[in-house]
N, CA, C and O atoms as a Tinker XYZ file with bonds, in Angstrom:
   412  protein
     1  N    130.024000  228.395000  189.188000    73     2
     2  CA   129.286000  227.009000  189.714000    64     1     3
     3  C    128.673000  225.936000  188.040000    63     2     4     5
     4  O    128.666000  224.706000  188.089000    81     3
     5  N    128.317000  226.556000  187.002000    73     3     6
     6  CA   127.965000  226.125000  186.280000    64     5     7
     7  C    128.959000  225.179000  185.066000    63     6     8     9
     8  O    128.794000  224.122000  184.458000    81     7
     9  N    129.892000  226.088000  185.124000    73     7    10
    10  CA   130.660000  225.160000  184.289000    64     9    11
    11  C    132.059000  224.536000  185.437000    63    10    12    13
    12  O    133.220000  224.669000  185.053000    81    11
    13  N    131.730000  223.828000  186.923000    73    11    14
    14  CA   131.665000  223.047000  186.789000    64    13    15
    15  C    131.026000  221.478000  186.393000    63    14    16    17
    16  O    131.489000  220.397000  186.029000    81    15
    17  N    129.794000  222.010000  186.671000    73    15    18
    18  CA   128.734000  221.128000  187.343000    64    17    19
    19  C    128.930000  220.436000  185.770000    63    18    20    21
    20  O    129.494000  219.344000  185.699000    81    19
    21  N    128.367000  221.219000  184.326000    73    19    22
    22  CA   128.812000  220.878000  183.798000    64    21    23
    23  C    130.078000  219.658000  183.232000    63    22    24    25
    24  O    129.864000  218.770000  182.406000    81    23
    25  N    131.242000  219.899000  183.859000    73    23    26
    26  CA   132.039000  219.104000  183.073000    64    25    27
    27  C    131.802000  217.311000  183.827000    63    26    28    29
    28  O    131.899000  216.210000  183.285000    81    27
    29  N    131.303000  217.895000  185.964000    73    27    30
    30  CA   131.222000  216.837000  186.280000    64    29    31
    31  C    129.924000  216.184000  185.910000    63    30    32    33
    32  O    129.190000  215.928000  186.865000    81    31
    33  N    129.731000  216.040000  185.373000    73    31    34
    34  CA   127.744000  216.022000  184.406000    64    33    35
    35  C    128.672000  214.299000  182.823000    63    34    36    37
    36  O    128.622000  213.146000  182.395000    81    35
    37  N    129.669000  216.403000  182.753000    73    35    38
    38  CA   130.199000  214.855000  180.988000    64    37    39
    39  C    131.353000  214.650000  182.066000    63    38    40    41
    40  O    132.081000  215.004000  181.139000    81    39
    41  N    132.103000  214.454000  182.979000    73    39    42
    42  CA   132.371000  213.212000  183.579000    64    41    43
    43  C    131.701000  211.527000  183.283000    63    42    44    45
    44  O    132.050000  210.595000  182.558000    81    43
    45  N    130.735000  211.716000  184.129000    73    43    46
    46  CA   129.550000  210.481000  184.764000    64    45    47
    47  C    129.225000  210.013000  183.344000    63    46    48    49
    48  O    129.189000  208.803000  183.117000    81    47
    49  N    129.004000  210.839000  182.446000    73    47    50
    50  CA   128.456000  210.079000  180.929000    64    49    51
    51  C    129.317000  209.742000  180.653000    63    50    52    53
    52  O    129.260000  208.536000  180.894000    81    51
    53  N    130.400000  209.997000  180.182000    73    51    54
    54  CA   131.772000  209.537000  180.166000    64    53    55
    55  C    131.964000  207.974000  180.557000    63    54    56    57
    56  O    132.160000  206.925000  179.943000    81    55
    57  N    131.741000  208.537000  182.435000    73    55    58
    58  CA   132.280000  206.896000  182.811000    64    57    59
    59  C    131.021000  205.738000  182.631000    63    58    60    61
    60  O    130.887000  204.522000  182.762000    81    59
    61  N    130.102000  207.047000  182.202000    73    59    62
    62  CA   128.960000  205.824000  181.809000    64    61    63
    63  C    129.057000  205.022000  180.096000    63    62    64    65
    64  O    128.841000  203.929000  179.572000    81    63
    65  N    129.352000  205.885000  179.866000    73    63    66
    66  CA   129.681000  204.871000  178.684000    64    65    67
    67  C    130.971000  204.003000  178.580000    63    66    68    69
    68  O    130.871000  203.276000  177.592000    81    67
    69  N    131.613000  203.900000  178.943000    73    67    70
    70  CA   132.981000  203.012000  179.812000    64    69    71
    71  C    132.695000  201.192000  180.153000    63    70    72    73
    72  O    133.057000  200.079000  179.772000    81    71
    73  N    131.532000  202.063000  181.420000    73    71    74
    74  CA   131.449000  200.781000  181.766000    64    73    75
    75  C    130.846000  199.480000  181.202000    63    74    76    77
    76  O    131.100000  198.279000  181.299000    81    75
    77  N    129.315000  200.765000  180.137000    73    75    78
    78  CA   128.843000  200.120000  178.564000    64    77    79
    79  C    128.524000  199.028000  178.646000    63    78    80    81
    80  O    127.736000  198.146000  178.989000    81    79
    81  N    130.510000  199.781000  177.668000    73    79    82
    82  CA   131.354000  199.123000  176.799000    64    81    83
    83  C    131.387000  197.971000  177.733000    63    82    84    85
    84  O    130.708000  196.964000  177.534000    81    83
    85  N    132.306000  198.140000  178.919000    73    83    86
    86  CA   132.676000  197.619000  179.217000    64    85    87
    87  C    132.306000  196.071000  179.547000    63    86    88    89
    88  O    132.959000  195.028000  179.568000    81    87
    89  N    130.984000  196.404000  179.790000    73    87    90
    90  CA   129.355000  195.256000  180.599000    64    89    91
    91  C    129.748000  194.822000  178.405000    63    90    92    93
    92  O    130.620000  193.983000  178.179000    81    91
    93  N    129.055000  195.451000  177.247000    73    91    94
    94  CA   129.098000  194.873000  176.328000    64    93    95
    95  C    129.758000  194.124000  175.714000    63    94    96    97
    96  O    129.367000  193.426000  174.778000    81    95
    97  N    131.387000  194.202000  176.392000    73    95    98
    98  CA   132.575000  193.896000  175.686000    64    97    99
    99  C    132.637000  192.274000  176.821000    63    98   100   101
   100  O    132.952000  191.433000  175.978000    81    99
   101  N    132.574000  191.905000  177.472000    73    99   102
   102  CA   132.107000  191.404000  178.769000    64   101   103
   103  C    131.224000  190.470000  178.223000    63   102   104   105
   104  O    131.714000  189.588000  177.518000    81   103
   105  N    130.506000  190.482000  178.336000    73   103   106
   106  CA   129.336000  189.439000  177.367000    64   105   107
   107  C    129.379000  188.896000  175.600000    63   106   108   109
   108  O    128.973000  187.991000  174.871000    81   107
   109  N    129.919000  189.757000  175.582000    73   107   110
   110  CA   130.793000  189.500000  173.379000    64   109   111
   111  C    131.763000  188.023000  173.947000    63   110   112   113
   112  O    131.757000  186.884000  173.480000    81   111
   113  N    132.529000  188.583000  175.091000    73   111   114
   114  CA   133.855000  188.209000  175.214000    64   113   115
   115  C    132.963000  186.529000  176.337000    63   114   116   117
   116  O    133.704000  185.593000  176.635000    81   115
   117  N    131.787000  186.503000  176.663000    73   115   118
   118  CA   131.013000  185.505000  177.254000    64   117   119
   119  C    130.660000  184.315000  176.662000    63   118   120   121
   120  O    130.891000  183.162000  177.027000    81   119
   121  N    129.774000  184.953000  175.220000    73   119   122
   122  CA   129.554000  183.682000  174.809000    64   121   123
   123  C    130.640000  184.084000  173.325000    63   122   124   125
   124  O    129.861000  184.128000  172.373000    81   123
   125  N    132.327000  184.425000  172.740000    73   123   126
   126  CA   132.626000  183.729000  172.263000    64   125   127
   127  C    133.716000  182.824000  172.858000    63   126   128   129
   128  O    134.351000  182.130000  172.064000    81   127
   129  N    133.932000  182.772000  173.842000    73   127   130
   130  CA   134.272000  182.124000  175.369000    64   129   131
   131  C    133.291000  180.970000  174.471000    63   130   132   133
   132  O    133.703000  180.372000  173.477000    81   131
   133  N    132.084000  180.833000  174.992000    73   131   134
   134  CA   131.399000  179.116000  175.135000    64   133   135
   135  C    131.603000  178.533000  173.923000    63   134   136   137
   136  O    131.679000  177.315000  173.765000    81   135
   137  N    131.780000  180.099000  172.257000    73   135   138
   138  CA   132.157000  179.073000  170.455000    64   137   139
   139  C    132.833000  179.168000  171.150000    63   138   140   141
   140  O    132.561000  180.348000  171.371000    81   139
   141  N    133.833000  178.911000  172.013000    73   139   142
   142  CA   135.403000  178.332000  170.999000    64   141   143
   143  C    135.444000  177.353000  172.113000    63   142   144   145
   144  O    135.991000  176.317000  171.735000    81   143
   145  N    134.889000  177.292000  173.906000    73   143   146
   146  CA   135.013000  176.351000  174.253000    64   145   147
   147  C    134.690000  174.819000  173.593000    63   146   148   149
   148  O    135.512000  173.902000  173.574000    81   147
   149  N    133.117000  174.741000  172.980000    73   147   150
   150  CA   132.480000  174.048000  172.653000    64   149   151
   151  C    133.636000  174.164000  170.995000    63   150   152   153
   152  O    133.833000  172.950000  170.936000    81   151
   153  N    133.998000  174.418000  170.435000    73   151   154
   154  CA   134.919000  174.343000  169.631000    64   153   155
   155  C    136.291000  173.177000  169.544000    63   154   156   157
   156  O    136.787000  172.398000  168.730000    81   155
   157  N    136.492000  173.622000  170.879000    73   155   158
   158  CA   137.441000  172.790000  171.679000    64   157   159
   159  C    137.069000  171.424000  171.478000    63   158   160   161
   160  O    137.529000  170.594000  170.694000    81   159
   161  N    136.154000  171.340000  172.324000    73   159   162
   162  CA   135.062000  169.934000  173.233000    64   161   163
   163  C    135.598000  168.766000  171.478000    63   162   164   165
   164  O    136.280000  167.773000  171.226000    81   163
   165  N    134.530000  169.999000  170.569000    73   163   166
   166  CA   134.409000  168.370000  169.641000    64   165   167
   167  C    134.719000  168.672000  168.126000    63   166   168   169
   168  O    134.335000  167.811000  167.334000    81   167
   169  N    135.299000  169.667000  167.665000    73   167   170
   170  CA   136.051000  170.860000  166.390000    64   169   171
   171  C    134.482000  169.544000  165.374000    63   170   172   173
   172  O    133.597000  170.315000  165.004000    81   171
   173  N    134.220000  168.506000  165.094000    73   171   174
   174  CA   133.627000  167.754000  163.847000    64   173   175
   175  C    132.617000  168.212000  163.844000    63   174   176   177
   176  O    132.117000  168.732000  162.847000    81   175
   177  N    131.764000  168.083000  165.596000    73   175   178
   178  CA   130.558000  168.130000  165.189000    64   177   179
   179  C    130.424000  169.655000  165.231000    63   178   180   181
   180  O    129.248000  169.981000  165.073000    81   179
   181  N    131.176000  170.596000  165.378000    73   179   182
   182  CA   130.382000  171.666000  166.066000    64   181   183
   183  C    130.705000  172.648000  164.517000    63   182   184   185
   184  O    130.272000  173.777000  164.288000    81   183
   185  N    131.592000  171.794000  163.607000    73   183   186
   186  CA   131.315000  172.460000  162.429000    64   185   187
   187  C    130.220000  171.911000  161.198000    63   186   188   189
   188  O    129.780000  172.186000  160.082000    81   187
   189  N    130.138000  170.788000  162.469000    73   187   190
   190  CA   129.024000  170.332000  161.003000    64   189   191
   191  C    127.813000  170.504000  161.472000    63   190   192   193
   192  O    126.970000  170.594000  160.579000    81   191
   193  N    127.324000  170.600000  162.783000    73   191   194
   194  CA   126.180000  171.570000  163.601000    64   193   195
   195  C    126.438000  172.952000  162.885000    63   194   196   197
   196  O    125.642000  173.730000  163.411000    81   195
   197  N    127.047000  173.506000  162.098000    73   195   198
   198  CA   126.820000  175.227000  161.712000    64   197   199
   199  C    126.773000  174.499000  160.441000    63   198   200   201
   200  O    126.131000  175.340000  159.811000    81   199
   201  N    126.946000  173.706000  159.733000    73   199   202
   202  CA   127.409000  173.667000  158.313000    64   201   203
   203  C    125.871000  173.227000  158.318000    63   202   204   205
   204  O    125.425000  174.064000  157.533000    81   203
   205  N    124.898000  172.531000  158.661000    73   203   206
   206  CA   124.062000  171.658000  158.505000    64   205   207
   207  C    123.614000  171.025000  157.226000    63   206   208   209
   208  O    123.963000  169.851000  157.102000    81   207
   209  N    122.849000  171.595000  156.147000    73   207   210
   210  CA   122.419000  170.433000  155.113000    64   209   211
   211  C    123.147000  170.326000  154.385000    63   210   212   213
   212  O    123.431000  169.292000  153.780000    81   211
   213  N    123.949000  172.106000  154.197000    73   211   214
   214  CA   125.147000  172.420000  153.818000    64   213   215
   215  C    126.513000  171.542000  153.240000    63   214   216   217
   216  O    127.177000  171.675000  152.212000    81   215
   217  N    126.652000  170.201000  154.851000    73   215   218
   218  CA   127.266000  169.519000  154.704000    64   217   219
   219  C    127.393000  168.963000  153.785000    63   218   220   221
   220  O    128.480000  169.036000  153.211000    81   219
   221  N    125.947000  167.869000  153.049000    73   219   222
   222  CA   126.033000  167.321000  152.946000    64   221   223
   223  C    126.586000  167.755000  150.847000    63   222   224   225
   224  O    127.366000  167.307000  150.006000    81   223
   225  N    125.634000  168.762000  150.955000    73   223   226
   226  CA   126.713000  168.756000  149.539000    64   225   227
   227  C    127.886000  169.283000  150.050000    63   226   228   229
   228  O    128.552000  168.301000  150.377000    81   227
   229  N    128.850000  170.844000  150.436000    73   227   230
   230  CA   129.812000  170.001000  150.590000    64   229   231
   231  C    130.573000  168.460000  150.178000    63   230   232   233
   232  O    130.978000  167.983000  149.118000    81   231
   233  N    130.532000  167.973000  151.605000    73   231   234
   234  CA   131.124000  165.670000  151.436000    64   233   235
   235  C    130.573000  165.760000  149.725000    63   234   236   237
   236  O    131.651000  165.668000  149.137000    81   235
   237  N    129.633000  165.871000  148.782000    73   235   238
   238  CA   130.104000  166.062000  147.143000    64   237   239
   239  C    130.488000  166.486000  146.407000    63   238   240   241
   240  O    130.935000  166.137000  145.314000    81   239
   241  N    130.369000  167.314000  146.901000    73   239   242
   242  CA   132.064000  168.278000  146.043000    64   241   243
   243  C    132.859000  167.479000  146.706000    63   242   244   245
   244  O    132.399000  166.346000  146.566000    81   243
   245  N    134.095000  167.443000  147.552000    73   243   246
   246  CA   135.026000  167.329000  148.054000    64   245   247
   247  C    134.552000  165.843000  146.786000    63   246   248   249
   248  O    134.880000  165.797000  145.600000    81   247
   249  N    134.000000  165.150000  147.297000    73   247   250
   250  CA   134.100000  163.038000  146.540000    64   249   251
   251  C    134.291000  163.586000  145.508000    63   250   252   253
   252  O    135.398000  163.476000  144.980000    81   251
   253  N    133.002000  164.546000  144.747000    73   251   254
   254  CA   133.101000  163.863000  143.106000    64   253   255
   255  C    134.175000  164.860000  142.095000    63   254   256   257
   256  O    135.048000  164.531000  141.292000    81   255
   257  N    133.487000  166.691000  142.700000    73   255   258
   258  CA   134.869000  166.908000  141.538000    64   257   259
   259  C    135.918000  167.330000  142.234000    63   258   260   261
   260  O    136.688000  168.004000  141.550000    81   259
   261  N    136.335000  167.134000  143.704000    73   259   262
   262  CA   137.868000  167.514000  144.103000    64   261   263
   263  C    138.744000  167.023000  143.727000    63   262   264   265
   264  O    139.889000  167.386000  143.458000    81   263
   265  N    137.879000  165.555000  143.667000    73   263   266
   266  CA   138.222000  164.078000  143.654000    64   265   267
   267  C    138.970000  164.052000  141.924000    63   266   268   269
   268  O    140.129000  163.788000  141.603000    81   267
   269  N    137.484000  164.534000  140.834000    73   267   270
   270  CA   138.405000  164.835000  139.488000    64   269   271
   271  C    138.564000  165.470000  139.603000    63   270   272   273
   272  O    137.530000  165.579000  140.263000    81   271
   273  N    139.118000  166.731000  139.688000    73   271   274
   274  CA   140.296000  167.614000  139.529000    64   273   275
   275  C    141.635000  167.369000  140.412000    63   274   276   277
   276  O    142.432000  168.233000  140.779000    81   275
   277  N    141.669000  166.322000  140.598000    73   275   278
   278  CA   142.626000  165.994000  141.355000    64   277   279
   279  C    143.066000  165.316000  141.290000    63   278   280   281
   280  O    144.151000  165.298000  141.872000    81   279
   281  N    142.548000  163.909000  140.378000    73   279   282
   282  CA   143.316000  162.282000  139.161000    64   281   283
   283  C    143.404000  163.508000  137.962000    63   282   284   285
   284  O    144.350000  163.519000  137.175000    81   283
   285  N    142.468000  164.394000  137.916000    73   283   286
   286  CA   143.224000  165.054000  136.389000    64   285   287
   287  C    144.044000  165.035000  136.304000    63   286   288   289
   288  O    144.676000  164.414000  135.449000    81   287
   289  N    144.770000  166.227000  137.804000    73   287   290
   290  CA   146.274000  166.785000  137.977000    64   289   291
   291  C    147.070000  165.645000  137.681000    63   290   292   293
   292  O    147.400000  165.601000  136.496000    81   291
   293  N    147.609000  164.419000  138.606000    73   291   294
   294  CA   147.786000  163.740000  138.266000    64   293   295
   295  C    148.078000  163.051000  137.564000    63   294   296   297
   296  O    149.173000  162.550000  137.821000    81   295
   297  N    147.394000  162.547000  136.272000    73   295   298
   298  CA   147.485000  161.783000  135.103000    64   297   299
   299  C    147.665000  162.889000  134.079000    63   298   300   301
   300  O    147.807000  162.501000  132.919000    81   299
   301  N    147.681000  164.036000  134.273000    73   299   302
   302  CA   148.560000  164.728000  133.461000    64   301   303
   303  C    149.969000  165.651000  134.527000    63   302   304   305
   304  O    150.208000  166.855000  134.613000    81   303
   305  N    150.361000  164.955000  134.911000    73   303   306
   306  CA   151.220000  166.078000  135.853000    64   305   307
   307  C    152.654000  166.138000  135.042000    63   306   308   309
   308  O    153.455000  167.071000  135.086000    81   307
   309  N    152.828000  164.504000  134.037000    73   307   310
   310  CA   154.223000  164.024000  133.758000    64   309   311
   311  C    154.697000  165.387000  132.176000    63   310   312   313
   312  O    155.639000  165.961000  131.630000    81   311
   313  N    152.909000  165.176000  132.142000    73   311   314
   314  CA   153.105000  165.888000  130.830000    64   313   315
   315  C    153.092000  167.838000  131.350000    63   314   316   317
   316  O    153.529000  168.830000  130.766000    81   315
   317  N    152.533000  167.700000  132.387000    73   315   318
   318  CA   152.797000  169.392000  132.388000    64   317   319
   319  C    154.431000  170.070000  133.193000    63   318   320   321
   320  O    155.054000  171.124000  133.069000    81   319
   321  N    154.647000  168.659000  134.115000    73   319   322
   322  CA   156.027000  168.696000  134.546000    64   321   323
   323  C    157.259000  169.374000  132.930000    63   322   324   325
   324  O    158.018000  170.341000  132.990000    81   323
   325  N    157.012000  168.376000  131.599000    73   323   326
   326  CA   157.875000  167.931000  130.797000    64   325   327
   327  C    157.391000  169.572000  130.408000    63   326   328   329
   328  O    158.145000  170.393000  130.932000    81   327
   329  N    156.151000  170.245000  129.497000    73   327   330
   330  CA   156.646000  171.131000  128.899000    64   329   331
   331  C    156.949000  172.793000  129.837000    63   330   332   333
   332  O    157.510000  173.722000  129.257000    81   331
   333  N    156.510000  172.903000  131.192000    73   331   334
   334  CA   157.746000  173.001000  131.869000    64   333   335
   335  C    158.526000  173.621000  131.577000    63   334   336   337
   336  O    158.830000  174.753000  131.201000    81   335
   337  N    158.993000  172.315000  131.894000    73   335   338
   338  CA   160.620000  172.826000  131.886000    64   337   339
   339  C    161.136000  172.638000  130.548000    63   338   340   341
   340  O    162.192000  172.008000  130.504000    81   339
   341  N    160.475000  173.173000  129.035000    73   339   342
   342  CA   160.946000  172.264000  127.861000    64   341   343
   343  C    159.812000  172.496000  126.652000    63   342   344   345
   344  O    159.365000  171.717000  125.810000    81   343
   345  N    159.420000  174.540000  127.060000    73   343   346
   346  CA   158.287000  174.903000  125.563000    64   345   347
   347  C    157.965000  174.147000  124.425000    63   346   348   349
   348  O    157.051000  173.539000  123.870000    81   347
   349  N    159.367000  174.532000  124.321000    73   347   350
   350  CA   159.560000  174.575000  122.955000    64   349   351
   351  C    159.891000  172.934000  122.409000    63   350   352   353
   352  O    159.224000  172.948000  121.374000    81   351
   353  N    160.354000  171.893000  122.456000    73   351   354
   354  CA   160.766000  171.020000  123.007000    64   353   355
   355  C    160.141000  169.811000  122.975000    63   354   356   357
   356  O    160.420000  168.746000  122.423000    81   355
   357  N    158.872000  170.319000  123.954000    73   355   358
   358  CA   157.792000  169.600000  124.124000    64   357   359
   359  C    156.683000  169.835000  122.844000    63   358   360   361
   360  O    156.142000  168.878000  122.292000    81   359
   361  N    156.413000  171.351000  122.433000    73   359   362
   362  CA   154.937000  171.099000  121.573000    64   361   363
   363  C    156.163000  170.479000  120.080000    63   362   364   365
   364  O    155.484000  169.827000  119.286000    81   363
   365  N    157.511000  170.556000  119.674000    73   363   366
   366  CA   158.192000  169.668000  118.324000    64   365   367
   367  C    157.738000  168.569000  118.580000    63   366   368   369
   368  O    157.135000  168.090000  117.621000    81   367
   369  N    157.774000  167.612000  119.943000    73   367   370
   370  CA   157.102000  166.372000  120.046000    64   369   371
   371  C    156.213000  165.824000  120.037000    63   370   372   373
   372  O    156.298000  164.640000  119.710000    81   371
   373  N    155.247000  166.235000  120.294000    73   371   374
   374  CA   154.007000  166.308000  120.499000    64   373   375
   375  C    153.608000  166.248000  118.912000    63   374   376   377
   376  O    153.207000  165.111000  118.661000    81   375
   377  N    153.582000  167.210000  117.603000    73   375   378
   378  CA   153.659000  167.490000  116.305000    64   377   379
   379  C    155.095000  166.539000  116.158000    63   378   380   381
   380  O    154.474000  166.169000  115.161000    81   379
   381  N    155.955000  166.036000  116.161000    73   379   382
   382  CA   156.001000  164.087000  115.759000    64   381   383
   383  C    155.491000  163.682000  115.724000    63   382   384   385
   384  O    155.290000  162.973000  114.737000    81   383
   385  N    154.552000  163.703000  117.023000    73   383   386
   386  CA   154.371000  162.073000  117.123000    64   385   387
   387  C    153.047000  162.381000  116.415000    63   386   388   389
   388  O    152.510000  161.405000  115.891000    81   387
   389  N    152.393000  163.619000  116.299000    73   387   390
   390  CA   151.276000  163.639000  115.305000    64   389   391
   391  C    151.337000  162.739000  114.503000    63   390   392   393
   392  O    150.656000  161.720000  114.386000    81   391
   393  N    152.421000  163.239000  113.769000    73   391   394
   394  CA   152.932000  163.486000  111.902000    64   393   395
   395  C    153.002000  162.085000  112.089000    63   394   396   397
   396  O    152.091000  161.286000  111.873000    81   395
   397  N    153.952000  161.879000  112.435000    73   395   398
   398  CA   153.858000  160.048000  112.658000    64   397   399
   399  C    152.760000  159.617000  112.636000    63   398   400   401
   400  O    152.429000  159.086000  111.576000    81   399
   401  N    151.715000  159.655000  113.792000    73   399   402
   402  CA   150.738000  158.966000  113.569000    64   401   403
   403  C    149.522000  158.848000  112.795000    63   402   404   405
   404  O    148.649000  157.986000  112.892000    81   403
   405  N    149.607000  160.066000  111.834000    73   403   406
   406  CA   148.508000  159.911000  111.026000    64   405   407
   407  C    149.208000  159.948000  109.432000    63   406   408   409
   408  O    148.762000  160.533000  108.445000    81   407
   409  N    150.220000  159.273000  109.526000    73   407   410
   410  CA   151.173000  158.652000  107.966000    64   409   411
   411  C    151.756000  157.619000  108.616000    63   410   412
   412  O    152.517000  156.862000  108.014000    81   411
């Protein structure tokens, strides 16, 4: 009888654990669904509300630093493509132009 009682207690404990985890998973899913619904309703406002004061720093970085590097890249894109196409020829042309400028 003792072995059977131990098995019953073990089964009840396991079932209680499964029910507890199921309830926790249900609560998590309800909160996740709420967040997803809020994001779906208005992604812009959701992201801005989550970032808070960091939003101003992020927009400053985007408008200043990223624009600077984008302009820098576009200005030298033809030079870079020429170098990648023929590195030795590109360096020779630059050296030749430099020598002509100083003479």
